[in-house]
Coordinates of C-alpha atoms and ligand atoms in Angstrom, one line a residue:
X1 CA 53.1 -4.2 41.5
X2 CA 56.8 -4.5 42.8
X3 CA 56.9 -4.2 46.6
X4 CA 59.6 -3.9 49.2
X5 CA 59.1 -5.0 52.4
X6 CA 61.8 -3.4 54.8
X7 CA 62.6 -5.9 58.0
X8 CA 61.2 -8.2 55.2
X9 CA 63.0 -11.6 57.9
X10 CA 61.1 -10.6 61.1
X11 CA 57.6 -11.7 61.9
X12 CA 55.2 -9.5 60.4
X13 CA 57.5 -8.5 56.9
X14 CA 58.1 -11.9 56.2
X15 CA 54.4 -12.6 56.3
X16 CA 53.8 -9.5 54.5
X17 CA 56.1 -10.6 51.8
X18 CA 55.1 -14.0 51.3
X19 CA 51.4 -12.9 50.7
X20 CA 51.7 -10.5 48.5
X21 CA 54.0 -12.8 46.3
X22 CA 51.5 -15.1 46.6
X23 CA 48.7 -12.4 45.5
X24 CA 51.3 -12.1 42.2
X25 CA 53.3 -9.0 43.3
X26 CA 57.4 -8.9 43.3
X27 CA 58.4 -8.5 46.4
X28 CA 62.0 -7.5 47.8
X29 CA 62.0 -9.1 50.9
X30 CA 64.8 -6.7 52.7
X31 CA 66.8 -8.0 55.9
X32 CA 70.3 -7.0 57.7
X33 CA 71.2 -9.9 58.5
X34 CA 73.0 -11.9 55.6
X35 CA 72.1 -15.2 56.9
X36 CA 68.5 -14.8 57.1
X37 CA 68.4 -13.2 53.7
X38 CA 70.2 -16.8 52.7
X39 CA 67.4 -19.0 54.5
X40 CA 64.7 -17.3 53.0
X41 CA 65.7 -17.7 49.9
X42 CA 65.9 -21.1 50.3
X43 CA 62.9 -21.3 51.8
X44 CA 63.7 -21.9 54.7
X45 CA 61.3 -20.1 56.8
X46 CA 62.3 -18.2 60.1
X47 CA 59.2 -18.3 62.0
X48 CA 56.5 -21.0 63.1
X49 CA 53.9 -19.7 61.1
X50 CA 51.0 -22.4 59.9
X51 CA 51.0 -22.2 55.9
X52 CA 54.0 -20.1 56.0
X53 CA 56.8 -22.5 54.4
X54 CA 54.4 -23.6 51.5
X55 CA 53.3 -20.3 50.8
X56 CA 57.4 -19.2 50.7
X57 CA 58.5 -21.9 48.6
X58 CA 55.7 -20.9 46.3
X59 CA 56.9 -17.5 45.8
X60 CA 60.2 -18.2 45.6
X61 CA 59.4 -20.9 42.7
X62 CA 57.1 -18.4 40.9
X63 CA 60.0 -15.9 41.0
X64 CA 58.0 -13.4 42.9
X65 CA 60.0 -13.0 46.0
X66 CA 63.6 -12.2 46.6
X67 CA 65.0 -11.8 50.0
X68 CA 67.9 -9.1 50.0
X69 CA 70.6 -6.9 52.3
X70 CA 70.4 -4.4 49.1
X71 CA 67.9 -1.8 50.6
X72 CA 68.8 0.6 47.9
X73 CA 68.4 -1.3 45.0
X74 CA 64.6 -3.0 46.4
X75 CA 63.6 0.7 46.8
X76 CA 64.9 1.5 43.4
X77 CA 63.1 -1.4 42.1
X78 CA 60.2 -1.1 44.0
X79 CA 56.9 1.4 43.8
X80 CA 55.5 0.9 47.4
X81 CA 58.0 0.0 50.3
X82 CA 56.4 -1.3 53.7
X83 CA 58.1 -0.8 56.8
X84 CA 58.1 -4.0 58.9
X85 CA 60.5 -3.4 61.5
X86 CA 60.8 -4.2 65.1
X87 CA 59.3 -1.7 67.6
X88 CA 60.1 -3.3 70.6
X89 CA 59.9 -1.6 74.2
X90 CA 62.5 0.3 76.0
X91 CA 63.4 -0.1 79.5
X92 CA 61.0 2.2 80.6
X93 CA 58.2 0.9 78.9
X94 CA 58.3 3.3 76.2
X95 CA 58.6 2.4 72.3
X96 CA 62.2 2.1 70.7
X97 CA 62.0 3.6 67.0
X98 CA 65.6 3.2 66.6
X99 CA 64.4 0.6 63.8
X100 CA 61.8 3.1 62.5
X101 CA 64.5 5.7 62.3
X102 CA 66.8 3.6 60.5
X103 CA 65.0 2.3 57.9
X104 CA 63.5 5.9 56.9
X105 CA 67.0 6.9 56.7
X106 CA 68.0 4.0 54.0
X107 CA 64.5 4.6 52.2
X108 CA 65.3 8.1 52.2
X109 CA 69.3 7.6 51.0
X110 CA 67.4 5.2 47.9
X111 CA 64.9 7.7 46.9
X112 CA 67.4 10.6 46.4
X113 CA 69.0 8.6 43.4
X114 CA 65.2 7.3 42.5
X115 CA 63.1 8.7 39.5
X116 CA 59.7 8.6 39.6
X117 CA 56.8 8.3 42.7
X118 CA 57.0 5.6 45.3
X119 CA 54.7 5.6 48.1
X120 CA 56.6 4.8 51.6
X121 CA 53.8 2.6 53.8
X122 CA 54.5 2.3 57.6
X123 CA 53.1 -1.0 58.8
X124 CA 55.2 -1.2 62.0
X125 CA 53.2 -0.7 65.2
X126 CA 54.6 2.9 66.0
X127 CA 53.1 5.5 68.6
X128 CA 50.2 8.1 67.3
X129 CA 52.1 10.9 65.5
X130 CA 55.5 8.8 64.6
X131 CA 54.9 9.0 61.0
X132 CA 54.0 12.7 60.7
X133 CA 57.2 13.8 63.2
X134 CA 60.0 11.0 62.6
X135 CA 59.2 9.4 59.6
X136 CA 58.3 12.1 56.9
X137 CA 60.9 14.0 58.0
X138 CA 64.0 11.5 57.8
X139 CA 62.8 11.1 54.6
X140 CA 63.2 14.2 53.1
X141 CA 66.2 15.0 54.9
X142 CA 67.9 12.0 53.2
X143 CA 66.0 12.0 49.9
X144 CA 66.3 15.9 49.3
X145 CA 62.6 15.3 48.3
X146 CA 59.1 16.5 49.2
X147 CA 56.8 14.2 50.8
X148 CA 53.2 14.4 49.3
X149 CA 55.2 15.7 46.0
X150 CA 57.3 13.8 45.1
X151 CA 57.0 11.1 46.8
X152 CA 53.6 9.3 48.7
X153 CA 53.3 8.7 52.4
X154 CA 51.1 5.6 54.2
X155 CA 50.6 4.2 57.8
X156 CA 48.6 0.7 57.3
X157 CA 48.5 -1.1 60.7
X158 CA 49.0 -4.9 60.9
X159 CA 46.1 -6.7 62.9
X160 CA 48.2 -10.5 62.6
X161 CA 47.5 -12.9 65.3
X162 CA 50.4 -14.9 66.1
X163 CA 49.7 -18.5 64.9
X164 CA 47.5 -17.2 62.4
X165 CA 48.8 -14.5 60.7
X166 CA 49.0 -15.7 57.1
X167 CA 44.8 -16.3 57.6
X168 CA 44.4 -12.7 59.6
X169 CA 46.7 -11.2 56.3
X170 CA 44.9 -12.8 53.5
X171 CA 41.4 -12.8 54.8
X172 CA 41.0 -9.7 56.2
X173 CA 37.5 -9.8 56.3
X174 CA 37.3 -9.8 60.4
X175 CA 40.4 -7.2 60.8
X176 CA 39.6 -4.8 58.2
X177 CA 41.7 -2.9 56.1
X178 CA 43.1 0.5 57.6
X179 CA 44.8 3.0 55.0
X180 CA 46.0 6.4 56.9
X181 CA 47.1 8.1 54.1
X182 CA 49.4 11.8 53.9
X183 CA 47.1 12.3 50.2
X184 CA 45.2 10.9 48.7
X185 CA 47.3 9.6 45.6
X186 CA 49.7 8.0 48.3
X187 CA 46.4 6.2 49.5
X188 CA 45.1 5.4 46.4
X189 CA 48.3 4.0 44.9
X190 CA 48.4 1.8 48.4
X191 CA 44.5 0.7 48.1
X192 CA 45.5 -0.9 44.7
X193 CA 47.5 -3.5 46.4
X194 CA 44.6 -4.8 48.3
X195 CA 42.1 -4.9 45.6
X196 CA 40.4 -7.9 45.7
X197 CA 41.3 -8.5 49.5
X198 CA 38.0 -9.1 51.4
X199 CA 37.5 -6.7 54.0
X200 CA 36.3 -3.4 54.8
X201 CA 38.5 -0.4 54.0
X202 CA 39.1 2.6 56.3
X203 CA 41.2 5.3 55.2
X204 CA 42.0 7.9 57.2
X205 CA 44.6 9.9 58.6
X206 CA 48.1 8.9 59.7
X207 CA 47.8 9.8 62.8
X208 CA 44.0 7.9 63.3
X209 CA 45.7 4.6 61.6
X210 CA 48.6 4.7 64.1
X211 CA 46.0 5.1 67.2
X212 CA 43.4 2.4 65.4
X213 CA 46.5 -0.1 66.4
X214 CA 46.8 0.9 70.1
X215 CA 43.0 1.2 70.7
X216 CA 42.4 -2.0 69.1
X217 CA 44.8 -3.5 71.3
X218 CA 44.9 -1.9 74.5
X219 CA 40.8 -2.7 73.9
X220 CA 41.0 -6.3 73.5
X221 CA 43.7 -6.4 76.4
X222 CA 41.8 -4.6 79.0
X223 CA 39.1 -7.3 78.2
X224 CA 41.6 -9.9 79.0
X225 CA 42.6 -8.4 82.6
X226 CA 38.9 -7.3 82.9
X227 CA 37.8 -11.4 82.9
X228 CA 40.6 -12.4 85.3
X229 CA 39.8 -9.4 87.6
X230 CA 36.5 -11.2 87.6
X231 CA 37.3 -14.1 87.9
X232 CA 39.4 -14.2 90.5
X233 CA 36.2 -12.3 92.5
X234 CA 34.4 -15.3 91.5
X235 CA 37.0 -17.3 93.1
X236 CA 36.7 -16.0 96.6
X237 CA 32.8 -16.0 96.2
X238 CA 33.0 -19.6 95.4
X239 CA 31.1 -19.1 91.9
X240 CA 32.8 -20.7 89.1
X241 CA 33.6 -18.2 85.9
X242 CA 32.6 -20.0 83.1
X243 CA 29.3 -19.9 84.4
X244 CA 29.3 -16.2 84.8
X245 CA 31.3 -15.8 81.3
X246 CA 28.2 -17.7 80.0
X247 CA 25.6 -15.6 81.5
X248 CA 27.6 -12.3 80.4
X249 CA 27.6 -13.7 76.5
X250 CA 24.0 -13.9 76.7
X251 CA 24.0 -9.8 76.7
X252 CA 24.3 -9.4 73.1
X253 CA 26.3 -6.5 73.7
X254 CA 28.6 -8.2 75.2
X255 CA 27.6 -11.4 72.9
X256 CA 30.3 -14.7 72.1
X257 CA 34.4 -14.2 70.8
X258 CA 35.1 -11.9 73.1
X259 CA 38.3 -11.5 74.9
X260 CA 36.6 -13.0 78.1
X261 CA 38.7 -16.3 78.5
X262 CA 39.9 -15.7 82.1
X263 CA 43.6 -17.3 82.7
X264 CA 47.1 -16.9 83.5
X265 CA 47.3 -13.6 81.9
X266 CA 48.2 -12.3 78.5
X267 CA 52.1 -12.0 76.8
X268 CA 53.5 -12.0 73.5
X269 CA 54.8 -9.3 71.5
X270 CA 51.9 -7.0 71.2
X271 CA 49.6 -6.8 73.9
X272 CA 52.4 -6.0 76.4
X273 CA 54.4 -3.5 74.6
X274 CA 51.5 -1.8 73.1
X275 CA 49.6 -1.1 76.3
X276 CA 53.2 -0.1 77.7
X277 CA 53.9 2.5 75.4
X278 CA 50.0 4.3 74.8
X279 CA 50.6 4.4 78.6
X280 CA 54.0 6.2 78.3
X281 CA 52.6 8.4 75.3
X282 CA 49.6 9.4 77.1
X283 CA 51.6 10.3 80.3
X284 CA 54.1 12.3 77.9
X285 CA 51.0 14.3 76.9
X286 CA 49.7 15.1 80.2
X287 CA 46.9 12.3 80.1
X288 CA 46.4 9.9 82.9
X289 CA 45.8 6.1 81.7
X290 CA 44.1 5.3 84.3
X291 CA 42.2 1.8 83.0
X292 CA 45.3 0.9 80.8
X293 CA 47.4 1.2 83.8
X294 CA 45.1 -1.3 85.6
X295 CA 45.0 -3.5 82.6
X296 CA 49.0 -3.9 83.1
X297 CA 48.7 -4.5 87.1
X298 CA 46.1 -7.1 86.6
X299 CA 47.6 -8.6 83.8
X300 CA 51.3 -8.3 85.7
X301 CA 50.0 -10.3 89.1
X302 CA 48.0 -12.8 86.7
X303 CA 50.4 -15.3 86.6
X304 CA 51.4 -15.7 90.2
X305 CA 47.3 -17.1 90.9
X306 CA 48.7 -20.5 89.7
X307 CA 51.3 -20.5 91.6
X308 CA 49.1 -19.7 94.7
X309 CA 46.4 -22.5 93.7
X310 CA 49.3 -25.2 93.3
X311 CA 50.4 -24.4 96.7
X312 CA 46.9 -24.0 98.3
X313 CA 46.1 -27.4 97.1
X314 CA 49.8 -29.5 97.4
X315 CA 50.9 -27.2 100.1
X316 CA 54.7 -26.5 100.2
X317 CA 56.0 -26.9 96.7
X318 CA 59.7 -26.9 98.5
X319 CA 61.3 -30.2 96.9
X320 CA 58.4 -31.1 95.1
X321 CA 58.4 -32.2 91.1
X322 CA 56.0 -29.6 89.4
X323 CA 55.3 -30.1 85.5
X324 CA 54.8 -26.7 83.9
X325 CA 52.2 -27.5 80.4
X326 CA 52.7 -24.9 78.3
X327 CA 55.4 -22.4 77.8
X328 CA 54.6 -20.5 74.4
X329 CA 52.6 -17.3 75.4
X330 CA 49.6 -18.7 73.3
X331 CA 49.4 -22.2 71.4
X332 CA 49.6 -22.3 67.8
X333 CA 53.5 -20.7 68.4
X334 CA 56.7 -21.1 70.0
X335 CA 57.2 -17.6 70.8
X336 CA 57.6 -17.2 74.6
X337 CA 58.2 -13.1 74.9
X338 CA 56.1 -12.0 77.9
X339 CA 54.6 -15.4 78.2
X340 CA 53.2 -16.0 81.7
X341 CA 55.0 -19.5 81.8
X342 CA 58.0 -17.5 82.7
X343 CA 56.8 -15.9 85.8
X344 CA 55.8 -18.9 86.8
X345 CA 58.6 -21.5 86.2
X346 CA 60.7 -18.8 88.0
X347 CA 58.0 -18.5 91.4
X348 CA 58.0 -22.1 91.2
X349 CA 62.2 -22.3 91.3
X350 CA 61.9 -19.7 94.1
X351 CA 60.0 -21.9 96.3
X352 CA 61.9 -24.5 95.8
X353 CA 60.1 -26.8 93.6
X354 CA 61.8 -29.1 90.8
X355 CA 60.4 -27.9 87.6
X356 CA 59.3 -30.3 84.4
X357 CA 58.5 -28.3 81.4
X358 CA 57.3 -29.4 78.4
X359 CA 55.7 -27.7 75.6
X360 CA 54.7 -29.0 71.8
X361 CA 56.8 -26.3 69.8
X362 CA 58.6 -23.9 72.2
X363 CA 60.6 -26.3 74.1
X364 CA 63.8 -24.6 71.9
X365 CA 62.9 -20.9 73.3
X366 CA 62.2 -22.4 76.8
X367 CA 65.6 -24.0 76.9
X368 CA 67.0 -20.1 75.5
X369 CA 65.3 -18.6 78.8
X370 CA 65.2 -21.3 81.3
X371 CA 68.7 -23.0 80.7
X372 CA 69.3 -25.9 83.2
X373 CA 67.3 -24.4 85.9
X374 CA 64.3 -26.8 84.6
X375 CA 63.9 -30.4 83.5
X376 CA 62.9 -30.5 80.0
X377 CA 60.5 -33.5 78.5
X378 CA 60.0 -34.1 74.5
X379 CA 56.5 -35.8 75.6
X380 CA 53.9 -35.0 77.9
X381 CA 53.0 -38.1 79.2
X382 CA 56.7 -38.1 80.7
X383 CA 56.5 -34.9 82.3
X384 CA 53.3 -35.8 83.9
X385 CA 54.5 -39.2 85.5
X386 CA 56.7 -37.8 87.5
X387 CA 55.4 -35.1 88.7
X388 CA 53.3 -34.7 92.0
X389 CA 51.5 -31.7 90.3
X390 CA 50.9 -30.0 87.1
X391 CA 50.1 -26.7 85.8
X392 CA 48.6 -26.1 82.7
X393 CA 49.8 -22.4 81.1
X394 CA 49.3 -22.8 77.8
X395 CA 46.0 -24.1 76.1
X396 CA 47.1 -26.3 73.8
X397 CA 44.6 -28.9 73.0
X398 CA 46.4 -32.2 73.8
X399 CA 46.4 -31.3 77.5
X400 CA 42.6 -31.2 77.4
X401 CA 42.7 -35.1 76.9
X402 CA 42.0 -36.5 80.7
X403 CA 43.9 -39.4 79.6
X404 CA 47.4 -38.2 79.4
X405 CA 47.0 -37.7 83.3
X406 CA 46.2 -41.2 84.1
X407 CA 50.0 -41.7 85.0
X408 CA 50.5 -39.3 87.3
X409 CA 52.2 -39.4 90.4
X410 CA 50.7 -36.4 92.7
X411 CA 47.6 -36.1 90.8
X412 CA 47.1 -32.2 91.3
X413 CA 46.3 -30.0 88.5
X414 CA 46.0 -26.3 88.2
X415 CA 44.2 -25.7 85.2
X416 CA 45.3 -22.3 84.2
X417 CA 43.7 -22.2 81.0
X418 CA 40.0 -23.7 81.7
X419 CA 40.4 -26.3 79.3
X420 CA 40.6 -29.3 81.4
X421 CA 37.1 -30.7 82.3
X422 CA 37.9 -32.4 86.1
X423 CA 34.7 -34.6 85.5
X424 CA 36.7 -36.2 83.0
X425 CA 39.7 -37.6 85.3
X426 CA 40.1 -40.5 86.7
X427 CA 39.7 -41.1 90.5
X428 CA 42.0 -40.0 92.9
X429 CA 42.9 -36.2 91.2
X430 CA 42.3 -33.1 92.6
X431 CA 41.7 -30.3 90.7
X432 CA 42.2 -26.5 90.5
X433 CA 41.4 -23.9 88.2
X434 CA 42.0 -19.9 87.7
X435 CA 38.4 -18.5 87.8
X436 CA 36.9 -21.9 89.6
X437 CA 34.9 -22.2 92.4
X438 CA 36.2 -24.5 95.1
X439 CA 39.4 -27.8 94.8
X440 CA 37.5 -30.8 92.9
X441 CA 38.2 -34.1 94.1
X442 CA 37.6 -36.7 91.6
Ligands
LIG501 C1 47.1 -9.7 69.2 C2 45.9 -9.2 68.5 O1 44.9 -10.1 68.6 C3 46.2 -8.9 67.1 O2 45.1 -8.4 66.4 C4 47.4 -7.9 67.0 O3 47.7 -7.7 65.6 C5 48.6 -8.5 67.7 O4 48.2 -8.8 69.1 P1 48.5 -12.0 69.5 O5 49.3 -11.2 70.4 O6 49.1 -12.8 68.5 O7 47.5 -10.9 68.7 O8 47.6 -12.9 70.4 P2 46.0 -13.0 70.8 O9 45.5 -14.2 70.2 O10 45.4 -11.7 70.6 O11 46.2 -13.2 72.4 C6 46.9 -12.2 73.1 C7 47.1 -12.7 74.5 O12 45.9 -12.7 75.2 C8 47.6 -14.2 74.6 O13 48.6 -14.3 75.6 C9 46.4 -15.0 75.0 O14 46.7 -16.1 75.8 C10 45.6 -13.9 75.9 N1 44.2 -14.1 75.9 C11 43.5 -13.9 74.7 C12 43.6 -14.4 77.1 O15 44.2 -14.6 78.1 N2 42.2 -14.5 77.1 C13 41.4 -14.3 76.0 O16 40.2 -14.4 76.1 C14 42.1 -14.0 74.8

């Protein structure tokens, strides 16, 4: 099938358009801006995405993706258009459609000249009841035509985990598939693009597909602030977490994968931003959100617990050399929006401290946020020797090797993360931890 994929350069359309190239669709791969448009077509890809440059340089070799600025002529070309654009937050907290709006207005502006039916698919995370009372409505104004007539209209969430979003697209076999469809010829003409992808499919209403998205995620984030609530209870008691995380996966209601992994607190582009704007939404409609609320206050204090444990274990930080491991608000990316490193680096700087950072891949958005309030280190091993503490913020797996410690000049780690094992060190370190029981002195 030929597919459009509208905000076809940001995170999720360009995912979105390299797989289904890949699955042997044409894809228009539609962005603003002309330079983007360029690099993609050269295959030059604009995200850290594992897989992501093979799997563009693939498409673009079998012909089956072009990236464009032509919205008009990738609609006329196209049967099914997906909307990928941003939806990021407002200042209040509430979602900015401005994107959403836009892009229904150039669909709508290409399907006026447009013969024949072409189903419009919303895969942008958008608050329950955008699609019925922005979207289908901008598009007939500017197409003069009749949704579920002459044209078909589709809402089919993205569940992509940063880091691993070609896998969570291709393999939907632990997401699921989730079609909210105006009729059922707009759904059915959408289901035959993921035929043969392995995963249960749910099709539904607009409205339920929209609110699948938010549940899903405000779900798995009030997990998140539900194990560092607990966690930092088991801190007082003196009980260390990952025991009790163990004992509470031997429920098997509560079972193993869960979102249980207490730490420095969640970011990124999703968790945050969705949570914030179901809570705006829900206080719009005269609902109070009482446990996503909390989720947010947990999550928002989160952070500031390393920066207390450093202290309670260095004492004043005032002068002192702290290496921050980790800035990227999860590993497996370099994307740093709403990472807890931030609110850390800048308590740090506040107390005075001199601040190290390192990270494997975000060290480039880091310097974009930080500037030359920090000390930046290409290697780990350099931001540890100099430092007389460290905290670890983001999990990546090299700073579970004891050895790359060995160096150190203070020899105080907060483990933010819980993937140090203080047994492991050398003599002479003392050890912290979010969740952990009492200082460990090796
Ligand atoms: C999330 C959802 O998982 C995905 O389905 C949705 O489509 C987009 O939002 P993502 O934001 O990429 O994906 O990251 P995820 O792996 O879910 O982690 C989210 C945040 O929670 C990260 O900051 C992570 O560090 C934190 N987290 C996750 C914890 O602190 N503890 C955990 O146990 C799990």
């Amino acid at each position: 099938m030929n597919i459009s994929v509208v905000g076809g350069t940001g995170y999720v359309g360009l995912t979105v358009a390299v797989c289904l190239a890949n699955k042997g669709h044409l894809v228009f791969c539609v962005g603003r801006n002309e330079e983007k448009v360029s690099k993609i077509n050269r295959g030059i890809p604009l995200i850290y995405e594992e897989n992501l440059e093979k799997l563009l340089k693939d498409a673009l070799e079998k012909k089956k993706l072009v990236a464009t600025t032509n919205l008009k002529d990738a609609v006329e070309k196209s049967d099914v258009s997906f909307v990928c654009v941003g939806t990021q937050s407002m200042e209040d907290g509430s979602i900015n459609l401005r994107q959403i709006e836009g892009a229904s207005v150039g669909i709508g502006e290409a399907l006026r000249e447009k013969e024949g039916y072409h189903v419009v698919t919303v895969k942008s995370t958008v608050v329950p009841g955008t699609t019925k009372d922005l979207v289908i409505p901008v598009l007939e104004r500017f197409s003069g035509k009749k949704a579920g007539v002459d044209f078909g209209v589709c809402m089919a969430p993205e569940f992509l985990r940063e880091g691993r979003a070609i896998n969570d697209f291709l393999f939907p076999k632990d997401t699921g598939i989730v079609i909210g469809e105006l009729d059922a010829r707009s759904g059915s003409l959408l289901l035959r693009i993921f035929k043969g992808f392995d995963g249960e499919v749910l099709r539904t209403s607009l409205g339920c597909a929209e609110m699948i998205k938010y549940a899903r995620n405000a779900y798995l984030a009030k997990d998140v602030s539900f194990a560092n609530e607990i966690a930092n209870i088991c801190q007082k008691m003196g009980v260390d977490y990952l025991e009790v995380k163990k004992g509470m996966e031997l429920d098997s209601r509560i079972g193993k994968g869960r979102f249980l992994d207490a730490g420095v607190g969640f970011g990124g582009s999703c968790f945050p931003k969705d949570v914030h704007a179901l809570v705006k939404k829900s206080v719009q409609m005269d609902v109070k959100p009482r446990m996503l609320e909390a989720a947010l206050k947990v999550n928002e204090e989160q952070p500031f617990i390393a920066v207390k444990l450093i202290k309670q274990v260095l004492g004043d930080v005032k002068g002192k050399r702290i290496a921050v491991l980790g800035t990227a608000f999860k590993p497996g990316t370099d994307d740093m929006r709403e990472a807890p490193s931030i609110k850390i680096v800048n308590a740090l700087l506040s107390e005075g401290a001199e601040v190290s950072v390192y990270d494997p891949v975000a060290l480039g958005n880091a310097k974009r946020i930080f500037g030359d309030k920090v000390l930046y280190e290409e290697r780990v091993e350099k931001a540890l020797n100099k430092a007389d503490g460290c905290v670890i913020v983001t999990e990546w797996a090299e700073f579970a090797e004891p050895s790359i410690y060995g160096n150190m000049q203070g020899k105080v780690i907060i483990d933010g993360r819980r993937i140090l094992n203080p047994k492991k060190l050398p003599p002479g370190f003392r050890y912290h931890a979010v969740g952990f029981s009492n200082v460990v002195e090796t």
